[in-house]
Coordinates of C-alpha atoms in Angstrom, one line a residue:
X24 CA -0.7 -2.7 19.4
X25 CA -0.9 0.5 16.9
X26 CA 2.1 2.0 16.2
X27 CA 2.2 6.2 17.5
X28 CA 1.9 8.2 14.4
X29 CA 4.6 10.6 13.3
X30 CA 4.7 13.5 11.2
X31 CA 5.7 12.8 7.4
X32 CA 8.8 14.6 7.6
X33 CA 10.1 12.3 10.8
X34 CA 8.9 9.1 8.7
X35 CA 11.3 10.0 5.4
X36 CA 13.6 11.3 8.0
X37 CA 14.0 7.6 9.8
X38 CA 15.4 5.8 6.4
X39 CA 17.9 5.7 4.3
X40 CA 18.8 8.2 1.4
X41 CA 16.1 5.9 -1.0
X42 CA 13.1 6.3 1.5
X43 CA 12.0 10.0 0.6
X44 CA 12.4 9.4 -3.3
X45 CA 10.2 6.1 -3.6
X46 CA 7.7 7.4 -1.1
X47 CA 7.2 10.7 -3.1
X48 CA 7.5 8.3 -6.7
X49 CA 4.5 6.4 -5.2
X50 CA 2.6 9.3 -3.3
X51 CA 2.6 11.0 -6.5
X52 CA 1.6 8.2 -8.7
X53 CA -1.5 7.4 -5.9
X54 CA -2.4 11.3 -5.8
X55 CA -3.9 10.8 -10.0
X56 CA -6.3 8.2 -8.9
X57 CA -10.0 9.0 -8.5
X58 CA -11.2 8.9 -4.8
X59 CA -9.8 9.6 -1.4
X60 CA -6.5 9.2 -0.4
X61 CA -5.2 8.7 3.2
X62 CA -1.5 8.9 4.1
X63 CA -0.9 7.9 8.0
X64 CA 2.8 7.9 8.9
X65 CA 3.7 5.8 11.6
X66 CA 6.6 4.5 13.7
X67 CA 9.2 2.8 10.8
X68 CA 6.3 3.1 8.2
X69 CA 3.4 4.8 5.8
X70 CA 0.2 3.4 5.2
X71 CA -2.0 4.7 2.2
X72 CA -5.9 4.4 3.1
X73 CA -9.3 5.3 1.0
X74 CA -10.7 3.6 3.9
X75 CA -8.7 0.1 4.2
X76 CA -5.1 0.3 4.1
X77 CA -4.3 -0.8 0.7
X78 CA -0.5 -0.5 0.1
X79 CA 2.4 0.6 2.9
X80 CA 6.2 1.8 2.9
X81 CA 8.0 0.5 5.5
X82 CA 11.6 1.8 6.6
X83 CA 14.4 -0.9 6.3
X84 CA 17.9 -0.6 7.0
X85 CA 19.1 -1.1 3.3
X86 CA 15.7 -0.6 0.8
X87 CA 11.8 0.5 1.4
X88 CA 9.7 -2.6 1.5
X89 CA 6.6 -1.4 -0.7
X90 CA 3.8 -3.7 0.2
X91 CA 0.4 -3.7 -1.1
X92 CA -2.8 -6.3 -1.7
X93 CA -4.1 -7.9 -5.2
X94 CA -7.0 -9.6 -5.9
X95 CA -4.1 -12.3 -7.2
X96 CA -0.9 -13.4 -7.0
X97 CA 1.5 -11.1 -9.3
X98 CA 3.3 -14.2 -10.3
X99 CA 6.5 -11.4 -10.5
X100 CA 10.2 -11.9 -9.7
X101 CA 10.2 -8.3 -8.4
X102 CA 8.2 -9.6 -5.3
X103 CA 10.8 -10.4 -2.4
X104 CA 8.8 -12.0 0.2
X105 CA 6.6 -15.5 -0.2
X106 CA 2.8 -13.8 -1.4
X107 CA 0.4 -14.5 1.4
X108 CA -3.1 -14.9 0.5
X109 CA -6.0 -14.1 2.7
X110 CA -9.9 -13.2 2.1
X111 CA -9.2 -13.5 -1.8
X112 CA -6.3 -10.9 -1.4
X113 CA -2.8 -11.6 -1.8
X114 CA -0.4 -9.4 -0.1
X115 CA 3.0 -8.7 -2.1
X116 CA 6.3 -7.0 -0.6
X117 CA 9.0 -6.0 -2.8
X118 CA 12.2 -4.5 -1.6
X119 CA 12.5 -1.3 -3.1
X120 CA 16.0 0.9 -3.3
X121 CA 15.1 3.5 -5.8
X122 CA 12.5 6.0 -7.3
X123 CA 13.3 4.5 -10.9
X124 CA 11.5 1.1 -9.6
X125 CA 8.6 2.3 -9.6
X126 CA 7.8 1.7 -13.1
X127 CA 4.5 1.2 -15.1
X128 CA 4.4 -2.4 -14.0
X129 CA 4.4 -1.1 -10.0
X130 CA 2.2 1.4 -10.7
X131 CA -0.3 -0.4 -12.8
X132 CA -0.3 -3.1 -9.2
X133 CA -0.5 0.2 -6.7
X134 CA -3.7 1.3 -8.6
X135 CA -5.8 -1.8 -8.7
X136 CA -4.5 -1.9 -4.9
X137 CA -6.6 1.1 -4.8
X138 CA -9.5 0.2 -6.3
X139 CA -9.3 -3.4 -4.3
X140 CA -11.0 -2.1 -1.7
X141 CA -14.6 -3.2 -2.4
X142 CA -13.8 -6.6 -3.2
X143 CA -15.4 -8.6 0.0
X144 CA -17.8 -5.7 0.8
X145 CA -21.3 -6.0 0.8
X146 CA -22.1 -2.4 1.7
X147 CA -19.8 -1.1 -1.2
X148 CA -18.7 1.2 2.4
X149 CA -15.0 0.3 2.6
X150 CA -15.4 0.8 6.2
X151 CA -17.8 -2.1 6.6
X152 CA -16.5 -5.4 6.5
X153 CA -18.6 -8.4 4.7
X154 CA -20.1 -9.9 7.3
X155 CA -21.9 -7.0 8.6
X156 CA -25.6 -6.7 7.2
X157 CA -26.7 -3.0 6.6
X158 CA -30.4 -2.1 6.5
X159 CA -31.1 1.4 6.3
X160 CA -34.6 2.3 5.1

């Protein structure tokens, strides 16, 4: 079940003191990349979108739990949770508790998150998923 959406301001209202800085140390890092950009708060956490979801804040009691998808594993001690690998993309989650985390390194990971988003896709349409044939002639 979807989670109900919230405004912004409720999300970085729900955390801790750390959740507004990393969110607006990643949001403004994602807002210099070339193509769309979709921010969808939820319930307890944000997903970015340009199409797929490709990286998420989630609200925890004592960090922000940044997660976002590869084309590999990161190999990286600053990932907190076992990398899960599905479709060719590997999901990372590191636990987060301040702006000044998100260095060069995260960044450089949040924007080929980004531009992940074609990987699998025949259509090159991030909304169409790879098994879906298109023919329009």
């Amino acid at each position: 079940m979807c989670s109900p959406g919230v405004s912004l301001d409720d999300f970085l209202a729900s955390g801790g003191p750390w959740l507004e800085p990393v969110f607006h140390a990643v949001h403004a890092h994602l807002e210099t990349l070339d193509g769309e950009l979709v921010v969808d708060p939820l319930d307890g956490l944000v997903q970015f979108k340009n199409g797929p979801v490709f990286a998420s804040i989630r609200s925890m009691k004592k960090w922000a739990a940044l997660g976002f998808s590869l084309g590999h594993d990161a190999g990286s001690s600053r990932v907190s949770r076992k990398v899960i690998a599905h479709h060719g993309r590997y999901h990372h989650v590191m636990n987060v508790m301040s702006a000044d985390e998100i260095d060069d390194e995260v960044r450089e990971w949040l924007t080929e998150a980004f531009h992940l988003r074609d990987v699998g896709r025949r259509s090159g349409d991030p909304k169409v998923p790879a098994d879906v044939e298109i023919d329009i002639g």
